[in-house]
Structure formats: structure tokens, C-alpha cells
Short mmCIF file of C-alpha atoms in Angstrom, two decimals:
data_model
loop_
_atom_site.label_atom_id
_atom_site.label_comp_id
_atom_site.label_asym_id
_atom_site.label_seq_id
_atom_site.Cartn_x
_atom_site.Cartn_y
_atom_site.Cartn_z
CA MET A 27 -35.92 -44.07 -11.90
CA ALA A 28 -35.61 -40.53 -10.50
CA ASP A 29 -32.23 -41.39 -8.97
CA LEU A 30 -30.97 -42.79 -12.29
CA LEU A 31 -32.05 -39.63 -14.12
CA ASP A 32 -30.33 -37.48 -11.49
CA LEU A 33 -27.12 -39.46 -11.96
CA PHE A 34 -27.38 -39.16 -15.75
CA PHE A 35 -27.83 -35.38 -15.60
CA HIS A 36 -24.97 -34.98 -13.11
CA GLU A 37 -22.51 -37.08 -15.13
CA HIS A 38 -23.36 -35.13 -18.29
CA GLY A 39 -22.73 -31.76 -16.69
CA ILE A 40 -26.38 -30.68 -16.47
CA PRO A 41 -26.73 -28.51 -13.33
CA LEU A 42 -28.90 -29.92 -10.57
CA THR A 43 -31.20 -27.57 -8.68
CA GLY A 44 -33.61 -27.54 -5.76
CA GLU A 45 -34.57 -30.84 -4.17
CA THR A 46 -32.64 -32.84 -6.78
CA LYS A 47 -29.42 -31.01 -5.89
CA THR A 48 -30.01 -31.60 -2.16
CA ARG A 49 -30.71 -35.31 -2.66
CA TRP A 50 -27.61 -35.73 -4.84
CA GLU A 51 -25.39 -34.02 -2.24
CA HIS A 52 -26.78 -36.30 0.48
CA GLN A 53 -26.08 -39.32 -1.72
CA LEU A 54 -22.49 -38.17 -2.25
CA GLU A 55 -22.08 -37.71 1.51
CA ARG A 56 -23.24 -41.31 2.07
CA ILE A 57 -20.78 -42.64 -0.52
CA ALA A 58 -17.90 -40.62 0.90
CA GLY A 59 -18.80 -41.59 4.46
CA ALA A 60 -18.76 -45.29 3.58
CA VAL A 61 -15.44 -45.22 1.71
CA PHE A 62 -13.71 -42.55 3.81
CA PRO A 63 -14.82 -42.94 7.44
CA ALA A 64 -14.35 -39.78 9.48
CA ALA A 65 -12.18 -39.68 12.60
CA THR A 66 -13.37 -36.95 14.94
CA GLU A 67 -11.21 -34.74 17.13
CA GLU A 68 -12.82 -36.33 20.20
CA GLN A 69 -12.02 -39.87 19.02
CA ILE A 70 -8.39 -39.00 18.32
CA LEU A 71 -7.95 -37.21 21.65
CA LYS A 72 -9.42 -40.21 23.48
CA LEU A 73 -7.13 -42.62 21.60
CA LEU A 74 -4.09 -40.41 22.24
CA ARG A 75 -4.74 -40.38 25.98
CA GLU A 76 -5.20 -44.17 25.99
CA ARG A 77 -2.43 -45.13 23.56
CA ARG A 78 0.01 -42.18 24.12
CA PHE A 79 1.82 -42.62 20.76
CA VAL A 80 -0.39 -41.93 17.72
CA VAL A 81 0.17 -41.00 14.06
CA LEU A 82 -2.43 -39.30 11.84
CA GLU A 83 -1.85 -40.53 8.29
CA GLY A 84 -3.57 -39.69 5.05
CA PRO A 85 -3.40 -38.03 1.63
CA PRO A 86 -2.41 -34.38 1.16
CA GLY A 87 -4.98 -31.72 1.97
CA THR A 88 -6.93 -33.71 4.54
CA GLY A 89 -6.01 -31.43 7.45
CA LYS A 90 -3.72 -33.74 9.43
CA THR A 91 -1.44 -30.99 10.74
CA ARG A 92 -4.34 -28.68 11.49
CA LEU A 93 -6.09 -31.46 13.40
CA ALA A 94 -2.91 -32.24 15.36
CA PHE A 95 -2.55 -28.57 16.31
CA GLN A 96 -6.22 -28.38 17.35
CA ILE A 97 -5.70 -31.37 19.64
CA ALA A 98 -2.58 -29.71 21.04
CA ASP A 99 -4.69 -26.64 21.80
CA ARG A 100 -7.21 -28.86 23.61
CA ILE A 101 -4.46 -30.35 25.75
CA GLY A 102 -3.07 -26.88 26.41
CA SER A 103 0.65 -27.69 26.51
CA ALA A 104 2.68 -28.71 23.46
CA THR A 105 6.08 -28.92 21.79
CA LYS A 106 5.78 -28.75 17.99
CA VAL A 107 8.53 -30.18 15.77
CA GLN A 108 8.77 -30.31 11.97
CA PHE A 109 10.58 -33.47 10.85
CA HIS A 110 12.77 -33.42 7.72
CA PRO A 111 15.63 -35.51 6.26
CA ALA A 112 18.31 -33.48 8.08
CA ARG A 113 16.82 -34.08 11.54
CA THR A 114 19.28 -36.01 13.76
CA TYR A 115 19.49 -37.83 17.08
CA GLU A 116 21.37 -34.81 18.46
CA ASP A 117 18.45 -32.53 17.52
CA PHE A 118 15.79 -34.83 18.88
CA VAL A 119 17.27 -36.57 21.94
CA VAL A 120 20.60 -35.13 23.12
CA GLY A 121 23.81 -33.90 21.53
CA ILE A 122 27.02 -31.90 21.85
CA PHE A 123 27.00 -28.56 20.04
CA PRO A 124 29.85 -26.04 19.55
CA ARG A 125 29.64 -22.53 21.00
CA PRO A 126 32.07 -19.77 19.94
CA ILE A 127 34.14 -18.17 22.71
CA GLU A 128 37.08 -15.73 22.63
CA GLN A 129 39.66 -18.52 22.73
CA GLY A 130 37.92 -20.62 20.06
CA LEU A 131 35.10 -23.06 20.67
CA ALA A 132 33.40 -24.52 23.72
CA PHE A 133 31.10 -27.53 23.56
CA ASP A 134 27.74 -27.73 25.31
CA VAL A 135 25.49 -30.72 25.91
CA ARG A 136 22.00 -29.71 24.79
CA SER A 137 18.62 -31.30 25.31
CA GLY A 138 16.78 -32.30 22.16
CA ASP A 139 13.06 -31.92 21.51
CA LEU A 140 12.20 -35.19 23.25
CA LEU A 141 13.95 -34.20 26.48
CA VAL A 142 12.42 -30.72 26.39
CA ALA A 143 8.91 -32.15 25.94
CA ASN A 144 9.51 -34.82 28.59
CA SER A 145 10.57 -32.17 31.12
CA ALA A 146 7.39 -30.20 30.36
CA ALA A 147 5.34 -33.36 31.00
CA GLN A 148 6.63 -34.00 34.52
CA GLU A 149 3.79 -32.15 36.26
CA HIS A 150 0.99 -32.14 33.69
CA GLU A 151 -0.15 -33.56 30.36
CA HIS A 152 2.00 -32.40 27.43
CA VAL A 153 1.89 -33.37 23.75
CA LEU A 154 4.89 -33.59 21.42
CA ILE A 155 3.74 -32.94 17.83
CA LEU A 156 5.95 -34.57 15.18
CA ASP A 157 4.76 -33.13 11.88
CA GLU A 158 5.59 -35.26 8.80
CA ILE A 159 7.15 -37.87 11.04
CA ASN A 160 8.29 -40.16 8.22
CA ARG A 161 10.35 -37.49 6.44
CA ALA A 162 13.21 -38.21 8.85
CA ASP A 163 15.15 -41.44 9.30
CA LEU A 164 13.31 -42.45 12.47
CA ALA A 165 15.66 -45.27 13.46
CA ARG A 166 18.58 -42.83 13.36
CA VAL A 167 16.70 -39.96 15.01
CA LEU A 168 15.29 -42.00 17.90
CA GLY A 169 18.34 -44.16 18.53
CA GLU A 170 18.12 -46.16 21.74
CA ALA A 171 15.17 -44.00 22.86
CA VAL A 172 12.89 -46.01 20.55
CA VAL A 173 12.47 -48.63 23.29
CA LEU A 174 10.76 -46.01 25.46
CA PHE A 175 7.85 -45.75 23.03
CA GLU A 176 5.88 -48.57 24.65
CA VAL A 177 2.50 -47.56 26.00
CA GLY A 178 2.51 -49.98 28.94
CA GLU A 179 6.18 -49.65 29.95
CA THR A 180 6.21 -46.43 31.96
CA GLU A 181 9.13 -47.58 34.16
CA ARG A 182 11.47 -48.40 31.26
CA SER A 183 14.58 -46.22 30.87
CA VAL A 184 17.66 -45.84 28.66
CA ARG A 185 21.10 -44.39 29.47
CA LEU A 186 21.93 -41.22 27.55
CA PRO A 187 25.38 -40.85 25.95
CA GLN A 188 25.60 -37.32 27.42
CA THR A 189 23.71 -35.71 30.27
CA PRO A 190 22.43 -32.12 29.88
CA ASP A 191 22.17 -29.92 32.95
CA GLY A 192 19.01 -30.59 34.91
CA HIS A 193 18.53 -34.12 33.54
CA ASN A 194 19.32 -37.62 34.79
CA GLN A 195 21.61 -39.81 32.72
CA ASP A 196 18.87 -42.43 32.65
CA LEU A 197 15.98 -41.17 30.49
CA GLN A 198 12.48 -42.29 31.40
CA LEU A 199 9.42 -40.91 29.60
CA SER A 200 6.78 -39.33 31.81
CA PRO A 201 3.34 -41.01 31.66
CA ASN A 202 2.02 -37.49 30.99
CA LEU A 203 3.93 -37.26 27.69
CA LEU A 204 1.79 -37.83 24.60
CA VAL A 205 3.30 -38.05 21.10
CA LEU A 206 1.18 -37.18 18.05
CA GLY A 207 2.70 -37.50 14.58
CA THR A 208 1.41 -36.77 11.08
CA ARG A 209 2.29 -38.69 7.92
CA ASN A 210 1.52 -37.95 4.25
CA THR A 211 0.65 -41.26 2.56
CA ALA A 212 1.09 -39.75 -0.93
CA ASP A 213 4.80 -39.05 -0.47
CA ARG A 214 6.40 -42.17 -1.94
CA THR A 215 9.86 -40.62 -2.10
CA ILE A 216 10.16 -41.39 1.60
CA ALA A 217 11.02 -44.84 2.88
CA ARG A 218 8.30 -46.72 4.71
CA MET A 219 8.45 -46.73 8.48
CA ASP A 220 10.48 -49.54 10.01
CA ILE A 221 8.17 -52.25 11.40
CA ALA A 222 9.93 -52.11 14.79
CA ILE A 223 9.07 -48.41 14.98
CA ARG A 224 5.63 -48.65 13.39
CA ARG A 225 4.37 -51.17 15.92
CA ARG A 226 4.97 -48.67 18.73
CA PHE A 227 2.37 -46.23 17.36
CA ALA A 228 -1.36 -46.37 16.75
CA PHE A 229 -2.33 -45.11 13.28
CA VAL A 230 -5.48 -43.15 12.42
CA SER A 231 -6.43 -42.66 8.77
CA ILE A 232 -7.53 -39.11 7.94
CA TRP A 233 -9.57 -39.02 4.72
CA PRO A 234 -11.14 -36.27 2.57
CA ASP A 235 -14.22 -34.65 4.10
CA LEU A 236 -16.93 -33.94 1.51
CA GLU A 237 -19.16 -32.30 4.10
CA ALA A 238 -16.59 -29.54 4.63
CA VAL A 239 -16.75 -28.64 0.92
CA ILE A 240 -20.55 -28.81 0.79
CA LYS A 241 -20.79 -26.47 3.78
CA GLU A 242 -18.73 -23.84 1.95
CA ASP A 243 -21.39 -23.91 -0.80
CA VAL A 244 -19.25 -23.13 -3.86
CA ASP A 245 -21.07 -25.10 -6.55
CA PHE A 246 -18.21 -25.76 -8.97
CA ALA A 247 -15.94 -26.82 -6.06
CA ILE A 248 -18.55 -29.34 -4.88
CA LYS A 249 -18.82 -30.66 -8.43
CA ALA A 250 -15.03 -30.87 -8.83
CA PHE A 251 -14.58 -32.63 -5.48
CA SER A 252 -17.39 -35.10 -6.20
CA ASP A 253 -15.67 -35.92 -9.49
CA VAL A 254 -12.40 -36.53 -7.60
CA ILE A 255 -14.14 -38.84 -5.13
CA HIS A 256 -16.02 -40.81 -7.81
CA THR A 257 -12.93 -41.18 -10.01
CA PHE A 258 -10.66 -42.44 -7.25
CA VAL A 259 -13.29 -44.71 -5.69
CA GLU A 260 -14.19 -46.29 -9.03
CA PHE A 261 -10.75 -46.67 -10.63
CA ALA A 262 -8.02 -46.54 -7.96
CA ASP A 263 -6.51 -49.59 -6.31
CA GLU A 264 -5.72 -49.49 -2.60
CA GLU A 265 -2.28 -47.93 -3.12
CA THR A 266 -3.54 -45.23 -5.50
CA LEU A 267 -6.48 -44.42 -3.23
CA ARG A 268 -3.92 -43.08 -0.73
CA LEU A 269 -3.16 -40.31 -3.24
CA ILE A 270 -6.67 -38.84 -3.33
CA PRO A 271 -6.50 -35.05 -2.87
CA GLY A 272 -8.17 -33.84 0.31
CA HIS A 273 -10.92 -31.30 0.90
CA ALA A 274 -8.47 -28.43 1.57
CA TYR A 275 -7.89 -28.09 -2.19
CA PHE A 276 -11.57 -27.11 -2.59
CA LEU A 277 -11.87 -24.65 0.31
CA ASP A 278 -11.26 -20.92 0.49
CA PRO A 279 -7.60 -20.46 1.57
CA ARG A 280 -8.41 -16.98 2.95
CA PRO A 281 -11.82 -17.11 4.67
CA ASP A 282 -10.79 -13.94 6.54
CA LEU A 283 -11.15 -11.93 3.31
CA ASP A 284 -14.31 -10.58 1.68
CA SER A 285 -16.72 -13.44 0.91
CA SER A 286 -17.50 -11.90 -2.50
CA GLY A 287 -14.10 -13.12 -3.73
CA ARG A 288 -14.44 -16.65 -2.31
CA SER A 289 -15.37 -18.31 -5.59
CA ASP A 290 -12.32 -16.88 -7.39
CA ARG A 291 -9.98 -17.83 -4.54
CA VAL A 292 -11.27 -21.42 -4.58
CA ALA A 293 -10.89 -21.53 -8.38
CA ASN A 294 -7.29 -20.36 -8.07
CA ARG A 295 -6.59 -23.00 -5.45
CA ILE A 296 -7.92 -25.72 -7.72
CA ARG A 297 -6.03 -24.31 -10.72
CA PHE A 298 -2.67 -23.70 -9.04
CA GLU A 299 -2.61 -26.41 -6.35
CA LEU A 300 -4.92 -29.31 -7.27
CA LEU A 301 -4.18 -29.55 -11.00
CA PRO A 302 -0.37 -29.45 -10.53
CA LEU A 303 -0.74 -32.22 -7.93
CA LEU A 304 -2.73 -34.43 -10.32
CA ARG A 305 -0.22 -33.75 -13.12
CA HIS A 306 2.63 -34.63 -10.76
CA TYR A 307 0.97 -37.97 -9.93
CA LEU A 308 0.67 -38.70 -13.65
CA ASP A 309 4.20 -37.55 -14.56
CA GLU A 310 5.67 -39.72 -11.80
CA LYS A 311 3.52 -42.69 -12.87
CA LEU A 312 2.03 -43.06 -9.40
CA CYS A 313 -1.56 -43.76 -10.44
CA GLY A 314 -1.26 -47.39 -11.57
CA PRO A 315 -4.43 -48.73 -13.21
CA ALA A 316 -6.21 -45.41 -12.55
CA SER A 317 -3.82 -43.34 -14.72
CA GLU A 318 -6.19 -42.87 -17.65
CA ALA A 319 -9.12 -42.06 -15.38
CA ILE A 320 -7.10 -39.51 -13.38
CA ALA A 321 -5.83 -37.89 -16.60
CA GLY A 322 -9.48 -37.53 -17.64
CA LEU A 323 -10.28 -36.09 -14.21
CA ALA A 324 -7.59 -33.43 -14.66
CA ASP A 325 -8.96 -32.54 -18.10
CA ARG A 326 -12.56 -32.27 -16.82
CA THR A 327 -11.40 -30.09 -13.94
CA GLU A 328 -9.66 -27.72 -16.35
CA VAL A 329 -12.86 -27.46 -18.42
CA LEU A 330 -14.87 -26.80 -15.26
CA LEU A 331 -12.53 -23.94 -14.35
CA LEU A 332 -12.86 -22.44 -17.84
CA GLU A 333 -16.65 -22.54 -17.52
CA HIS A 334 -16.37 -20.85 -14.13
#
């Protein structure tokens, strides 16, 4: 009966205090932990070293890029690349680029990011970070090099169309080379990854972390995030669940500043980042059967900010 009363008070906006507040937060953590299992840095690092080619995928604001960079720091040697629609095979593998000279133009064969990272991995472990990996046309960017992304085929090689100085014409990936990508599951403007490419990577889902918001101890942010979690879990289908905003939208964007302004900074983040994201989902009709519930969520969040 006590739990039912707690739930009633919470859903009707009556502030919880003391032991009731603590019990409710623990209950929320259990719900979030069951629906959104956490992947730890240690687990991902272990998988990366076993599987070599891994992608962290999840909704916006779940810390995928930050986690990838933290793992790169653990490894101690990294090449970091931001993928985008204009990225080409010549940028990533090898290409011929013009260079101005007095008489006109000269043409140089240049190593792309993959060759640079592979050279760095000859003597020691090195990770190639591919941020937002699915924003580029991967089949076009990888070209024939895609066949090298096989975890158990360390002796496989491909012949390069051009050979940069210091490289062999036959490219073979070093066993020390690890590739860690990130992918935003909410970005539906981007084509899905080709199955032939997707099967070469292991995928780790990165979900919102309620504990991170609770630790920051900004009451209205905890309330807003719990509302997000409950709304998406209750009303979203599997496709819409991939849109759920992550914990970053409820955290202080400038923890280096005076803590007295934390509450206002978090409120501004919710107002100017989270609410526009929810409105974008609704405007683009991305929410499916959860549209009405998510519209209500946006309205409740606005009211919560006004009360703050």
C-alpha cells in the first residue's frame, strides 16, 4: 500500500521527501536497469580487445563518443576520425591529391586514416575511433578494404590502387589495430548499415543512465528524467524506444563552474536542448504510437521548468 501511495503522489506532482524519496529513486533505478542494461567501460574494452571491430550505438545524449574517447585514453594510442557524408575512400584509405607548385600542380599519393592508424599499430595496440560511423556511405568509404574487417583473418590482404611512400601495395591490417565506432540510433535521415558491413562489427547498445542524474542531485532534473523514462518505456514501440533522450540532457554542461549555478544550467539544457529534440521528433512524426504521450511529456517538462 505504501508503494502505491508513493506512486500516486509522484505521478500527481507531490514532492517526495526523506525515506520515501530514497525508496522511489531506488525503484526507478531498478526499472531503468531492467529496461536499459548498462555496458561498463571494462566490458567494452574487453570486447574490443577480443572482437577488434566494435560499434557503440544508442540514442542521443547517452555518452557514446565520450565513452569511446575514454577507452582510447585507456589504450593510450588512438586516431580519432569524425565521419560525415562527404568522407571518401581517398580520405579514409588512400588517394591522389593535388599540390600547387610553381609550374602548376603536382599530385601526391596520400595515406588515409586507416593506413595512418594501421602504421601506428605495427608495434603496439592502437585504436581507430570512427565517430558517427553511419553518417558516411561506408561501402564507398571502405571500398575493397571492407574484407579486412574480419576478426579471425589477420593474414588477409588487399591490393591498393596507389601506394603511398612507406607502405606496401598489399594492405594487411595489424592484429594490434582496434576499430571503435559510434552510431546515433535516433538519426533516421541516414541509411541503415549494409548487412555485409554490419556483420563485420560487434554492436553494443548504450542506454540512458539514471544513476548519473541521481548522483548530480538536481531534484527537478531527476523528476524530468524519470518522466522521460516512464513515458518511453510505457508507450514507445521498439523503434521509438531508440529515440529516448539520454542522461546528458539532464546533467550540468559546465561542472567546472560554480556549483551554485548548477540548477540553472541544467534547466537551460533541458529548455534549449531536450525540449527542441522532443519537438523535432514530433514534427518529423518519428514517435509512432507514442506521439501523444511524448507530446504530453514535452508539455509536462515545460511546466516543470516554469515551476523551477
